[in-house]
Coordinates of C-alpha atoms in Angstrom, one line a residue:
M1 CA -19.2 13.8 24.2
S2 CA -20.2 17.2 25.7
P3 CA -18.0 18.8 28.4
S4 CA -20.8 18.3 30.9
A5 CA -20.6 14.6 30.5
M6 CA -16.9 14.3 31.1
G7 CA -15.5 13.6 34.5
F8 CA -13.5 16.2 36.2
R9 CA -10.0 15.3 37.7
A10 CA -8.0 16.9 40.2
V11 CA -5.4 19.4 39.0
K12 CA -2.1 17.6 40.4
R13 CA 1.5 18.5 39.7
V14 CA 4.5 16.3 40.2
E15 CA 7.7 18.2 41.0
G16 CA 6.0 21.4 39.8
F17 CA 4.7 19.9 36.5
L18 CA 1.6 18.6 35.1
P19 CA 1.8 15.0 33.7
I20 CA 2.4 15.2 29.8
E21 CA -0.9 13.7 29.2
D22 CA -2.8 16.5 30.9
H23 CA -2.2 18.9 27.8
G24 CA -4.0 19.5 24.5
L25 CA -2.7 20.5 21.2
I26 CA -4.0 23.5 19.1
G27 CA -2.4 24.8 15.9
D28 CA -2.7 26.6 12.5
G29 CA -0.6 24.8 10.1
R30 CA 2.5 26.9 10.8
T31 CA 3.0 26.5 14.5
A32 CA 1.3 24.7 17.5
A33 CA 0.9 25.1 21.2
L34 CA 0.1 22.9 24.2
V35 CA -2.5 24.0 26.7
G36 CA -2.5 22.4 30.2
R37 CA -5.5 21.3 32.3
D38 CA -4.5 24.2 34.5
G39 CA -5.4 26.7 31.9
A40 CA -1.6 27.5 30.8
V41 CA -0.4 27.7 27.3
C42 CA 3.0 26.2 28.4
W43 CA 4.5 25.5 24.9
M44 CA 4.4 27.7 21.9
C45 CA 7.0 28.4 19.3
L46 CA 6.9 31.5 17.0
P47 CA 6.5 31.9 14.2
R48 CA 7.0 28.3 13.1
F49 CA 7.0 24.8 14.6
D50 CA 10.9 24.8 14.7
S51 CA 11.3 28.4 15.9
P52 CA 12.5 29.3 19.5
P53 CA 9.8 28.9 21.8
L54 CA 7.8 32.0 23.2
F55 CA 6.5 29.8 25.9
C56 CA 8.3 26.7 27.4
G57 CA 7.0 26.2 30.8
L58 CA 6.7 22.7 30.0
L59 CA 10.4 22.5 30.2
D60 CA 11.1 24.8 33.1
A61 CA 8.1 25.9 35.2
R62 CA 10.0 29.0 36.6
K63 CA 11.9 30.2 33.6
G64 CA 10.0 28.8 30.7
G65 CA 7.1 31.1 30.6
A66 CA 3.3 30.6 30.0
F67 CA 0.2 32.3 29.1
T68 CA -2.2 31.4 31.8
I69 CA -5.9 31.9 32.1
A70 CA -7.3 30.3 35.4
P71 CA -9.5 31.0 38.2
E72 CA -8.0 31.4 41.7
G73 CA -8.5 28.5 43.9
L74 CA -8.4 26.0 41.1
V75 CA -9.4 22.5 42.2
E76 CA -10.2 20.4 39.2
S77 CA -10.7 20.5 35.3
R78 CA -11.4 18.6 32.2
Q79 CA -10.6 19.1 28.6
E80 CA -12.0 17.9 25.2
Y81 CA -12.0 18.9 21.6
L82 CA -14.9 20.4 19.8
E83 CA -15.8 17.5 17.5
D84 CA -13.9 17.2 14.2
T85 CA -11.8 20.4 15.0
G86 CA -8.4 21.5 16.4
V87 CA -10.3 23.7 18.9
L88 CA -9.8 22.9 22.5
V89 CA -12.2 23.4 25.4
T90 CA -11.0 23.4 29.1
E91 CA -13.3 23.6 32.0
L92 CA -11.8 24.8 35.2
R93 CA -13.6 24.5 38.6
S94 CA -12.5 26.5 41.5
T95 CA -13.9 26.8 45.0
T96 CA -16.3 29.3 43.9
G97 CA -17.2 28.7 40.4
L98 CA -16.8 27.1 37.0
V99 CA -15.1 28.6 33.9
R100 CA -14.9 27.5 30.3
V101 CA -11.8 28.4 28.2
T102 CA -11.9 27.8 24.6
D103 CA -8.5 27.9 22.7
A104 CA -7.9 28.2 18.9
M105 CA -5.3 29.1 16.7
L106 CA -7.4 31.1 14.2
L107 CA -7.7 29.8 10.6
R108 CA -8.6 31.6 7.4
T109 CA -11.6 30.5 5.4
V110 CA -9.6 28.2 3.0
D111 CA -9.7 24.6 1.9
L112 CA -7.2 22.9 4.1
R113 CA -6.6 20.2 1.6
E114 CA -4.8 22.7 -0.7
D115 CA -1.2 23.9 -0.1
L116 CA -2.2 27.2 1.2
A117 CA -1.3 29.3 4.0
A118 CA -4.3 29.2 6.6
H119 CA -2.8 30.8 9.6
R120 CA -3.8 34.2 10.9
G121 CA -1.0 34.7 13.4
E122 CA -3.6 34.7 16.2
L123 CA -4.3 32.8 19.3
L124 CA -7.8 33.3 20.6
R125 CA -8.7 32.4 24.0
T126 CA -12.4 32.9 25.1
V127 CA -13.7 32.7 28.5
E128 CA -17.2 32.0 29.9
V129 CA -18.3 31.6 33.5
L130 CA -20.6 28.7 33.7
Q131 CA -21.4 28.6 37.4
G132 CA -20.8 30.9 40.5
R133 CA -18.4 33.7 40.5
V134 CA -14.6 33.6 39.9
R135 CA -11.5 35.7 40.3
L136 CA -9.9 35.0 36.9
R137 CA -6.2 35.3 36.7
V138 CA -4.7 36.3 33.5
A139 CA -0.8 36.2 33.3
L140 CA 1.5 36.6 30.2
H141 CA 5.1 35.6 30.8
P142 CA 7.1 34.8 27.6
R143 CA 10.5 33.2 28.1
G144 CA 13.3 35.7 28.8
D145 CA 13.1 39.3 29.5
C146 CA 10.3 41.4 27.9
Q147 CA 8.7 44.8 28.0
L148 CA 5.0 45.5 28.0
E149 CA 3.6 48.7 26.8
P150 CA 0.0 49.9 26.3
W151 CA -1.0 49.9 22.6
R152 CA -4.5 50.5 21.1
G153 CA -6.3 49.2 24.1
G154 CA -4.0 46.2 24.3
L155 CA -0.4 45.4 25.2
L156 CA 2.6 45.6 22.9
V157 CA 5.0 42.8 24.0
Q158 CA 8.7 43.4 23.1
L159 CA 11.1 40.5 23.5
A160 CA 14.6 41.5 24.4
S161 CA 16.2 38.5 22.7
R162 CA 13.9 38.4 19.7
P163 CA 13.1 41.9 18.4
E164 CA 11.9 40.6 15.2
V165 CA 8.9 38.9 16.9
E166 CA 6.2 41.4 17.1
L167 CA 3.6 40.4 19.8
V168 CA 0.4 42.1 20.8
L169 CA -2.1 40.9 23.4
R170 CA -5.7 42.4 23.1
A171 CA -8.7 41.8 25.4
T172 CA -12.3 42.7 25.7
R173 CA -11.7 43.5 29.4
P174 CA -9.0 46.0 30.6
L175 CA -5.3 44.6 31.1
S176 CA -3.2 45.7 33.8
G177 CA 0.2 44.5 32.5
S178 CA 1.7 41.0 32.7
H179 CA -0.9 40.1 35.6
S180 CA -4.5 40.9 35.5
V181 CA -7.4 39.8 37.7
W182 CA -11.0 39.9 36.4
E183 CA -14.0 39.3 38.8
L184 CA -16.7 37.5 36.8
V185 CA -20.0 35.8 37.4
A186 CA -22.1 33.2 35.7
G187 CA -22.9 34.3 32.2
E188 CA -20.2 36.7 31.8
R189 CA -17.7 36.3 29.1
A190 CA -14.3 37.7 28.0
A191 CA -11.8 37.1 25.4
L192 CA -8.0 37.5 24.8
L193 CA -6.3 37.6 21.3
L194 CA -2.6 37.2 21.2
Q195 CA -1.3 38.4 17.8
W196 CA 2.2 38.1 16.2
N197 CA 4.2 39.2 13.2
G198 CA 1.9 41.7 11.5
A199 CA -1.4 40.2 12.6
H200 CA -1.6 43.1 15.2
C201 CA -1.9 45.6 12.5
R202 CA -5.5 44.4 11.8
H203 CA -8.2 45.9 13.9
W204 CA -10.1 43.5 16.2
S205 CA -13.3 44.3 14.5
I206 CA -14.9 40.8 14.0
P207 CA -16.6 39.5 17.3
P208 CA -14.5 36.7 18.9
E209 CA -17.6 34.4 18.5
E210 CA -17.5 34.9 14.8
Q211 CA -13.7 34.3 14.6
L212 CA -14.1 31.2 16.5
A213 CA -17.1 30.0 14.4
E214 CA -15.1 30.5 11.1
T215 CA -12.3 28.4 12.4
V216 CA -14.5 25.7 13.5
E217 CA -16.1 25.6 10.2
T218 CA -12.8 25.6 8.4
W219 CA -11.9 22.4 10.4
R220 CA -15.1 20.7 10.0
R221 CA -15.2 21.2 6.1
W222 CA -11.8 19.6 6.0
A223 CA -12.7 16.9 8.3
S224 CA -15.7 15.9 6.2
H225 CA -13.4 14.4 3.8
I226 CA -11.9 11.7 6.3
R227 CA -13.2 8.4 5.1
Y228 CA -13.0 5.6 7.6
E229 CA -15.7 3.2 9.2
G230 CA -13.5 0.7 11.0
P231 CA -12.8 0.0 14.6
Q232 CA -12.1 3.0 17.0
R233 CA -13.6 5.4 14.5
A234 CA -13.7 8.4 16.7
L235 CA -9.9 7.8 17.7
V236 CA -8.9 7.3 14.0
R237 CA -10.6 10.6 13.1
R238 CA -8.8 12.4 16.0
S239 CA -5.5 11.1 14.9
A240 CA -6.2 12.3 11.4
I241 CA -6.8 15.8 12.9
T242 CA -3.8 15.5 15.1
L243 CA -1.5 14.6 12.0
K244 CA -3.1 17.7 10.3
L245 CA -2.1 19.9 13.3
L246 CA 1.4 18.8 12.7
D247 CA 1.3 19.5 9.1
H248 CA 3.0 22.6 7.7
F249 CA 0.2 23.5 5.4
E250 CA 2.0 25.5 2.8
N251 CA 4.5 22.9 1.7
G252 CA 3.2 19.5 3.1
A253 CA 6.0 18.8 5.6
I254 CA 4.8 16.8 8.6
I255 CA 6.8 17.2 11.8
A256 CA 7.5 14.3 14.1
A257 CA 6.1 16.2 17.2
P258 CA 5.6 19.8 18.1
T259 CA 7.9 19.6 21.2
S260 CA 11.6 19.2 22.2
S261 CA 13.2 17.5 25.0
L262 CA 10.3 15.6 26.8
P263 CA 12.1 12.7 28.4
E264 CA 12.1 9.2 27.3
A265 CA 12.6 8.4 31.2
I266 CA 12.1 10.9 33.9
G267 CA 15.4 12.4 35.0
G268 CA 17.3 10.7 32.1
P269 CA 19.4 12.3 29.3
R270 CA 17.2 10.9 26.2
N271 CA 15.7 14.2 25.3
W272 CA 15.5 15.2 21.6
D273 CA 14.1 17.9 19.5
Y274 CA 11.5 16.4 17.3
R275 CA 10.2 19.6 15.7
Y276 CA 11.5 18.5 12.2
A277 CA 10.3 16.3 9.4
W278 CA 11.9 12.9 9.1
I279 CA 12.2 11.1 5.7
R280 CA 11.4 7.7 7.2
D281 CA 8.3 9.0 8.5
A282 CA 7.0 9.8 5.2
A283 CA 6.2 6.3 3.6
F284 CA 4.3 5.1 6.8
T285 CA 2.4 8.6 7.0
V286 CA 1.5 8.5 3.3
Y287 CA 0.1 5.0 3.5
A288 CA -2.1 6.0 6.4
L289 CA -3.3 9.2 5.1
R290 CA -4.2 7.8 1.6
R291 CA -6.2 5.2 3.1
I292 CA -8.6 7.5 5.1
G293 CA -9.2 10.0 2.3
M294 CA -6.4 12.5 3.1
G295 CA -4.8 12.2 -0.4
S296 CA -3.8 15.9 -0.6
E297 CA -2.0 15.7 2.8
A298 CA -0.2 12.4 1.6
F299 CA 0.9 13.6 -1.7
G300 CA 2.0 17.1 -0.2
F301 CA 4.4 15.2 2.1
L302 CA 5.6 13.0 -0.8
G303 CA 6.2 16.1 -2.8
W304 CA 8.1 17.8 0.0
V305 CA 10.3 14.7 0.6
L306 CA 11.2 14.4 -3.3
E307 CA 11.9 18.2 -3.4
A308 CA 14.2 17.9 -0.4
V309 CA 16.1 15.0 -2.0
E310 CA 16.6 16.9 -5.2
R311 CA 17.9 19.9 -3.4
H312 CA 20.8 18.1 -1.4
G313 CA 23.6 15.8 -2.4
R314 CA 23.7 13.0 0.2
P315 CA 20.2 12.4 1.5
R316 CA 19.7 13.2 5.0
V317 CA 17.5 11.6 7.7
L318 CA 15.6 14.8 8.5
Y319 CA 15.0 18.3 7.4
D320 CA 13.6 21.5 8.6
L321 CA 10.2 22.7 7.4
E322 CA 12.0 24.2 4.2
G323 CA 13.8 21.1 3.4
R324 CA 17.1 22.6 4.7
L325 CA 19.3 20.8 7.3
P326 CA 18.2 21.8 10.9
P327 CA 20.6 23.8 13.1
P328 CA 23.5 22.1 14.8
E329 CA 22.3 20.3 18.0
R330 CA 23.0 22.3 21.2
I331 CA 22.3 22.0 24.9
D332 CA 20.2 24.7 26.6
G333 CA 21.9 25.1 29.9
E334 CA 19.1 27.7 31.3
L335 CA 16.2 25.3 31.3
Q336 CA 16.0 22.6 34.0
G337 CA 14.0 20.3 31.7
Y338 CA 10.7 18.6 32.3
R339 CA 10.7 17.5 35.9
G340 CA 14.4 17.8 36.1
S341 CA 15.2 15.7 32.9
S342 CA 18.1 17.4 31.4
P343 CA 19.5 18.3 29.1
V344 CA 17.3 20.4 27.0
R345 CA 18.4 20.2 23.4
W346 CA 17.5 22.3 20.3
G347 CA 18.4 20.9 16.8
N348 CA 19.1 17.3 16.2
A349 CA 22.4 15.8 15.4
A350 CA 20.7 12.7 13.9
A351 CA 20.8 14.9 10.6
E352 CA 24.4 14.2 10.3
Q353 CA 24.2 10.5 10.7
H354 CA 24.6 7.9 8.2
Q355 CA 21.3 5.7 8.0
H356 CA 21.1 3.5 5.1
D357 CA 17.2 3.0 5.4
V358 CA 16.8 6.4 3.9
F359 CA 17.5 5.0 0.6
G360 CA 14.5 2.7 0.9
E361 CA 12.4 5.4 2.4
I362 CA 12.8 7.7 -0.5
L363 CA 12.4 5.2 -3.3
D364 CA 9.3 3.9 -1.4
C365 CA 8.0 7.5 -1.5
A366 CA 8.8 7.8 -5.2
Y367 CA 6.8 4.7 -5.9
Q368 CA 3.9 6.0 -3.9
W369 CA 4.3 9.3 -5.6
V370 CA 3.9 7.5 -9.1
S371 CA 1.1 5.2 -7.8
G372 CA -0.9 8.6 -7.2
E373 CA -0.2 9.7 -10.7
G374 CA 2.8 12.0 -9.9
A375 CA 5.5 12.4 -12.4
I376 CA 9.2 11.5 -12.2
D377 CA 11.3 13.7 -14.5
A378 CA 14.8 12.8 -15.7
A379 CA 16.7 14.8 -13.3
L380 CA 14.7 13.2 -10.3
W381 CA 15.1 9.8 -11.7
S382 CA 18.9 10.3 -11.9
R383 CA 19.0 11.0 -8.4
L384 CA 16.8 8.2 -7.4
A385 CA 18.6 5.5 -9.6
A386 CA 21.8 6.8 -7.9
L387 CA 20.1 6.1 -4.5
A388 CA 19.5 2.6 -5.6
D389 CA 23.1 2.1 -6.6
A390 CA 24.1 3.4 -3.2
A391 CA 21.8 0.9 -1.6
A392 CA 23.6 -1.9 -3.6
R393 CA 26.9 -0.7 -2.6
E394 CA 26.3 0.0 1.2
W395 CA 23.8 -2.4 2.6
R396 CA 26.4 -4.5 4.3
T397 CA 28.3 -1.4 5.8
P398 CA 27.6 -0.2 9.5
D399 CA 25.2 2.9 10.0
H400 CA 23.4 4.2 12.9
G401 CA 20.1 2.7 12.2
I402 CA 16.5 3.4 12.5
W403 CA 16.9 4.2 16.2
E404 CA 19.7 6.7 15.5
V405 CA 22.1 5.1 18.1
R406 CA 25.0 7.5 19.3
T407 CA 27.7 4.9 19.1
A408 CA 29.8 3.5 16.2
G409 CA 27.7 2.2 13.3
R410 CA 26.7 -1.3 13.0
P411 CA 25.3 -3.5 10.4
F412 CA 21.5 -3.3 11.2
T413 CA 19.1 -5.8 9.8
Y414 CA 16.4 -3.0 9.3
S415 CA 18.9 -0.8 7.4
A416 CA 19.7 -3.8 5.1
A417 CA 16.0 -4.5 4.6
L418 CA 15.2 -0.9 3.6
C419 CA 18.1 -1.2 1.0
H420 CA 16.1 -4.1 -0.4
V421 CA 13.2 -2.0 -0.4
A422 CA 15.2 0.7 -2.4
L423 CA 16.3 -1.8 -5.0
D424 CA 13.0 -3.4 -5.3
R425 CA 11.1 -0.1 -5.8
A426 CA 13.8 1.2 -8.2
A427 CA 13.4 -2.0 -10.3
R428 CA 9.6 -1.7 -10.4
L429 CA 9.8 2.0 -11.4
A430 CA 12.4 1.5 -14.1
Q431 CA 10.2 -1.3 -15.6
A432 CA 7.0 0.3 -15.3
L433 CA 7.9 3.7 -16.7
Q434 CA 10.7 2.4 -19.0
L435 CA 13.3 4.4 -17.2
P436 CA 17.1 3.9 -17.6
G437 CA 18.8 1.5 -14.9
D438 CA 20.3 -1.8 -14.4
I439 CA 17.1 -3.5 -13.4
D440 CA 18.5 -7.1 -13.4
R441 CA 21.4 -6.0 -11.0
W442 CA 19.1 -4.3 -8.7
R443 CA 16.9 -7.4 -8.5
R444 CA 19.9 -9.7 -7.9
C445 CA 21.1 -7.5 -5.1
A446 CA 17.8 -7.3 -3.6
D447 CA 17.5 -11.2 -3.7
T448 CA 21.0 -11.3 -1.9
I449 CA 19.8 -9.1 0.8
A450 CA 16.7 -11.2 1.4
R451 CA 18.9 -14.2 1.6
A452 CA 21.2 -12.6 4.0
I453 CA 18.3 -11.6 6.3
H454 CA 17.0 -15.1 6.2
E455 CA 20.4 -16.8 6.8
V456 CA 22.9 -14.3 8.4
A457 CA 20.5 -12.4 10.7
W458 CA 18.6 -15.4 11.9
D459 CA 19.6 -16.8 15.3
S460 CA 18.5 -20.4 15.6
K461 CA 18.8 -20.3 19.5
A462 CA 16.7 -17.2 20.0
R463 CA 14.4 -18.4 17.0
S464 CA 14.4 -14.9 15.6
I465 CA 15.9 -12.6 13.2
T466 CA 18.3 -10.3 15.0
E467 CA 19.0 -6.8 15.0
H468 CA 22.4 -7.2 13.1
L469 CA 23.4 -9.1 10.1
G470 CA 25.6 -11.7 11.6
G471 CA 23.5 -11.8 14.7
G472 CA 22.8 -9.8 18.0
A473 CA 20.0 -8.9 20.2
L474 CA 16.3 -8.5 19.3
D475 CA 14.9 -5.3 17.9
A476 CA 11.3 -4.4 17.5
S477 CA 11.9 -2.7 14.1
L478 CA 12.0 -6.1 12.5
L479 CA 8.2 -6.1 13.0
A480 CA 8.2 -3.6 10.1
L481 CA 9.7 -5.9 7.6
P482 CA 6.5 -7.4 6.4
L483 CA 5.0 -3.8 6.3
R484 CA 7.5 -2.8 3.8
R485 CA 7.1 -6.2 2.0
V486 CA 10.5 -7.4 2.7
L487 CA 9.3 -10.6 4.4
P488 CA 5.9 -12.2 4.5
A489 CA 4.2 -11.8 7.9
D490 CA 3.1 -15.4 7.9
S491 CA 6.3 -16.9 7.0
P492 CA 7.8 -19.3 9.6
C493 CA 10.7 -16.8 10.4
M494 CA 8.4 -13.8 11.0
R495 CA 5.9 -15.9 13.0
A496 CA 8.9 -17.0 15.1
T497 CA 10.4 -13.5 15.1
T498 CA 7.1 -12.1 16.2
D499 CA 6.6 -14.4 19.3
A500 CA 10.4 -13.9 20.1
I501 CA 10.0 -10.2 20.1
C502 CA 6.8 -10.4 22.3
R503 CA 8.7 -12.6 24.9
H504 CA 12.0 -10.8 25.1
L505 CA 10.9 -7.2 24.5
G506 CA 7.4 -7.2 26.1
A507 CA 6.9 -4.6 28.7
G508 CA 3.4 -5.9 29.9
K509 CA -0.1 -5.2 28.6
G510 CA 0.8 -5.2 25.1
L511 CA 3.6 -2.7 25.2
L512 CA 7.0 -3.4 23.7
Y513 CA 10.5 -1.9 24.2
R514 CA 12.0 -1.1 20.9
Y515 CA 15.3 -2.8 22.2
L516 CA 17.0 -3.1 25.5
P517 CA 19.9 -0.9 25.8
R518 CA 21.9 -3.2 28.0
E519 CA 22.0 -5.7 25.1
S520 CA 22.0 -3.3 22.4
P521 CA 24.3 -0.4 23.5
D522 CA 23.2 2.9 22.0
G523 CA 25.7 5.3 23.7
L524 CA 23.4 6.8 26.1
A525 CA 22.8 6.4 29.9
G526 CA 19.5 5.2 31.5
G527 CA 16.6 3.6 30.1
E528 CA 13.5 4.6 28.2
G529 CA 9.7 3.8 28.1
A530 CA 7.9 1.4 25.8
F531 CA 7.6 2.6 22.2
L532 CA 4.1 2.8 21.0
L533 CA 4.7 2.4 17.2
C534 CA 6.3 -1.1 17.9
S535 CA 3.0 -2.2 19.5
F536 CA 0.9 -1.0 16.5
W537 CA 3.4 -2.8 14.3
L538 CA 2.6 -6.0 16.4
V539 CA -1.0 -5.5 15.7
D540 CA -0.3 -5.4 12.1
N541 CA 1.8 -8.6 12.3
L542 CA -0.9 -10.4 14.3
T543 CA -3.5 -9.2 11.7
L544 CA -1.5 -10.4 8.6
Q545 CA -0.9 -13.8 10.4
G546 CA -4.6 -14.3 10.6
R547 CA -4.8 -13.9 14.5
L548 CA -7.4 -11.2 14.4
D549 CA -8.8 -11.7 17.9
E550 CA -5.4 -11.2 19.3
A551 CA -4.8 -8.2 17.1
M552 CA -8.1 -6.5 18.0
A553 CA -7.7 -7.0 21.7
L554 CA -4.3 -5.4 21.5
Y555 CA -5.5 -2.7 19.3
D556 CA -8.3 -1.7 21.7
S557 CA -5.9 -1.7 24.7
L558 CA -3.6 0.6 22.8
C559 CA -6.3 2.9 21.9
E560 CA -7.6 3.0 25.5
R561 CA -4.1 4.8 26.3
A562 CA -5.1 7.9 24.3
G563 CA -7.3 9.3 27.0
T564 CA -10.0 11.7 26.6
L565 CA -8.3 13.8 24.2
G566 CA -7.3 11.0 21.8
L567 CA -3.6 12.1 21.9
L568 CA -0.6 9.7 22.1
P569 CA 3.0 10.4 23.1
E570 CA 6.1 8.5 21.6
Q571 CA 6.6 6.3 24.7
I572 CA 4.7 5.0 27.7
D573 CA 6.1 4.2 31.2
P574 CA 5.1 0.6 31.5
S575 CA 4.9 0.8 35.4
S576 CA 2.6 3.6 35.5
G577 CA 0.9 4.2 32.2
A578 CA 2.3 7.9 32.2
Y579 CA 3.3 9.4 28.9
L580 CA 6.9 9.8 28.0
G581 CA 8.8 11.4 25.1
N582 CA 7.7 14.2 22.8
Y583 CA 3.9 14.8 22.6
P584 CA 1.9 14.2 20.6
Q585 CA 3.9 11.9 18.4
A586 CA 3.0 11.7 14.8
L587 CA 4.1 8.1 14.3
S588 CA 2.1 6.9 17.2
H589 CA -1.0 8.3 15.5
V590 CA 0.1 6.9 12.1
G591 CA 0.4 3.5 13.8
L592 CA -3.1 3.9 15.2
I593 CA -4.6 4.8 11.8
S594 CA -2.6 2.2 9.9
S595 CA -3.6 -0.7 12.2
G596 CA -7.4 0.4 12.2
V597 CA -7.3 0.4 8.4
L598 CA -5.7 -3.0 8.2
L599 CA -8.1 -4.5 10.8
E600 CA -11.1 -3.0 9.0
R601 CA -9.9 -4.7 5.8
A602 CA -9.2 -8.0 7.4
Q603 CA -12.7 -8.0 8.9
R604 CA -14.3 -7.0 5.7
H605 CA -12.7 -9.7 3.6
E606 CA -13.7 -13.3 4.1
H607 CA -10.5 -14.5 2.4
F608 CA -7.8 -12.4 3.9
R609 CA -4.6 -12.9 1.9
T610 CA -1.4 -12.9 4.1
T611 CA 0.7 -15.1 1.7
Y612 CA 3.3 -13.5 -0.5
P613 CA 5.4 -14.9 -3.2
D614 CA 8.7 -16.2 -2.3
V615 CA 10.7 -13.2 -1.1
P616 CA 11.8 -11.1 -3.0
S617 CA 10.6 -12.3 -6.2
S618 CA 7.2 -10.7 -6.0
P619 CA 5.0 -10.3 -9.3
R620 CA 6.6 -7.8 -11.6
R621 CA 4.0 -5.1 -12.3
G622 CA 3.6 -3.5 -15.6
S623 CA 2.4 -0.3 -13.9
C624 CA 2.7 1.4 -10.5
D625 CA -1.0 1.1 -9.7
A626 CA -0.7 0.4 -6.1
P627 CA 2.0 0.8 -3.4
A628 CA 4.2 -2.2 -3.2
S629 CA 5.3 -1.4 0.2
L630 CA 2.4 -2.6 2.2
Y631 CA -0.6 -4.8 2.2
S632 CA -2.6 -6.8 -0.3
F633 CA -6.0 -8.4 0.0
S634 CA -8.2 -10.4 -2.2
A635 CA -11.9 -10.7 -1.9

């Protein structure tokens, strides 16, 4: 769709902030930025995703800083991506004219499927006046104090608090400090280039149009390898590109989101830093990426996970981009938070939690690694076998669960189920590869866990599996059990659990709360929105149960929430449809891809197998030729 075919919308702020959904994402495989419909780059961390922000007006309109290009008298605007790229176009209409701003973090001419640095350390913003005449305002305001000095026809920007960050702003028209105004008429163009950490030493000898064309070509060459012909094809392709924008190209880590502290409820304290890579995301992400032709990204993430596991003793829930522990969580008292939603946090204390599901996540990653012809040496297997033994020991003990509650631990059903996954995958690997390990004991323990889920976590009154071994409230993470091949989706208990979750956790229009804090205390005040990934899990369960019409209707309704840019947040406000939580959220896009792939396969196969052997005694494979963690189909 061309920009001229898109509808303009008024630029409206609430409490001084644009809606979260009024931002587009750009990136270069090392960092990312959000560009608002008002022409402002209001979020950008340098030099990496997890570095301190250069601009964070998204969290404080007055103190956070931004890099703005916008006409005076701005009335309305529209945004879209250039097809099959991470290049964003924003058209801004003022009372006197129409301006197009094209934003891209420049890429080198490399194959993005390889683990190579593609970033140039440059943000290019090109401007073209399409209609009328405008007074174009250019404003550069980093967070904190800074000094601007003339430098080789541009501006040298020196940050008082971060002298190690070297910034230069160049332009094709004169700059007069932190604020400039250019008077332009239809047909006139301009360009600005923000460079950092050594990029400014290069002369700006290549015309901006050529630089942009090179980046567009790099993106499109990579996107040509996406393979998907199922429902919502354009959105699935956009989700793949979004995941690539969250990929640290050099080592394969994929961050959960590029932002920190966007609230799960406006005004509430549920604000977290998601600029790290979670181990549990890996298995879901890898499944999705492999099915649409993104094998190099899938195995890059798997390799990163296994290297991080080898590097540390006790496996952690999340790591920074280098596979190290993130910095300790701290509160930033200087920033008011998005629409006054404080506190703003940097770092994430969940890295110190005990979450037993990590055993299953890592073993499932190892299984998929081998299924893709990756090798497991003796040292890595020793570590993996020890994780299986830990799962056998600890599956009954309390932990903080998939939702990372900030209360004392509890015996979560999902955590026990992922211990089952750890034991199942370890047994399969040991048998297939003739690796040392007590295979029979691992299988017996997996059987015991499966029986406990059936018998101890089942609530006959609620007609559902519950969040805890021993009973409790309902939890939408239970919808993931068939996806990890712990329980069959079409078994009576999972059918009943699916229906109970829809009744009890339904937020309307296909949305689901992941749990209800008043029934499942998590140690935090206030509530939260509906969790998008849980609704995609519901799509998968409906599909696996053969309820394809319901599944497709729900999938289409969820895809409609992606808007014109095709980006999804972590959560949705059920009352307004507004975006909540960090944005864009990788797992929401993983869910969109995975559900699309599953629906495509269901529609393509006349006989769609949803039955499994009795849990957990699935067929013993002689080789790891396909992931055991997800779906199986027969023609």
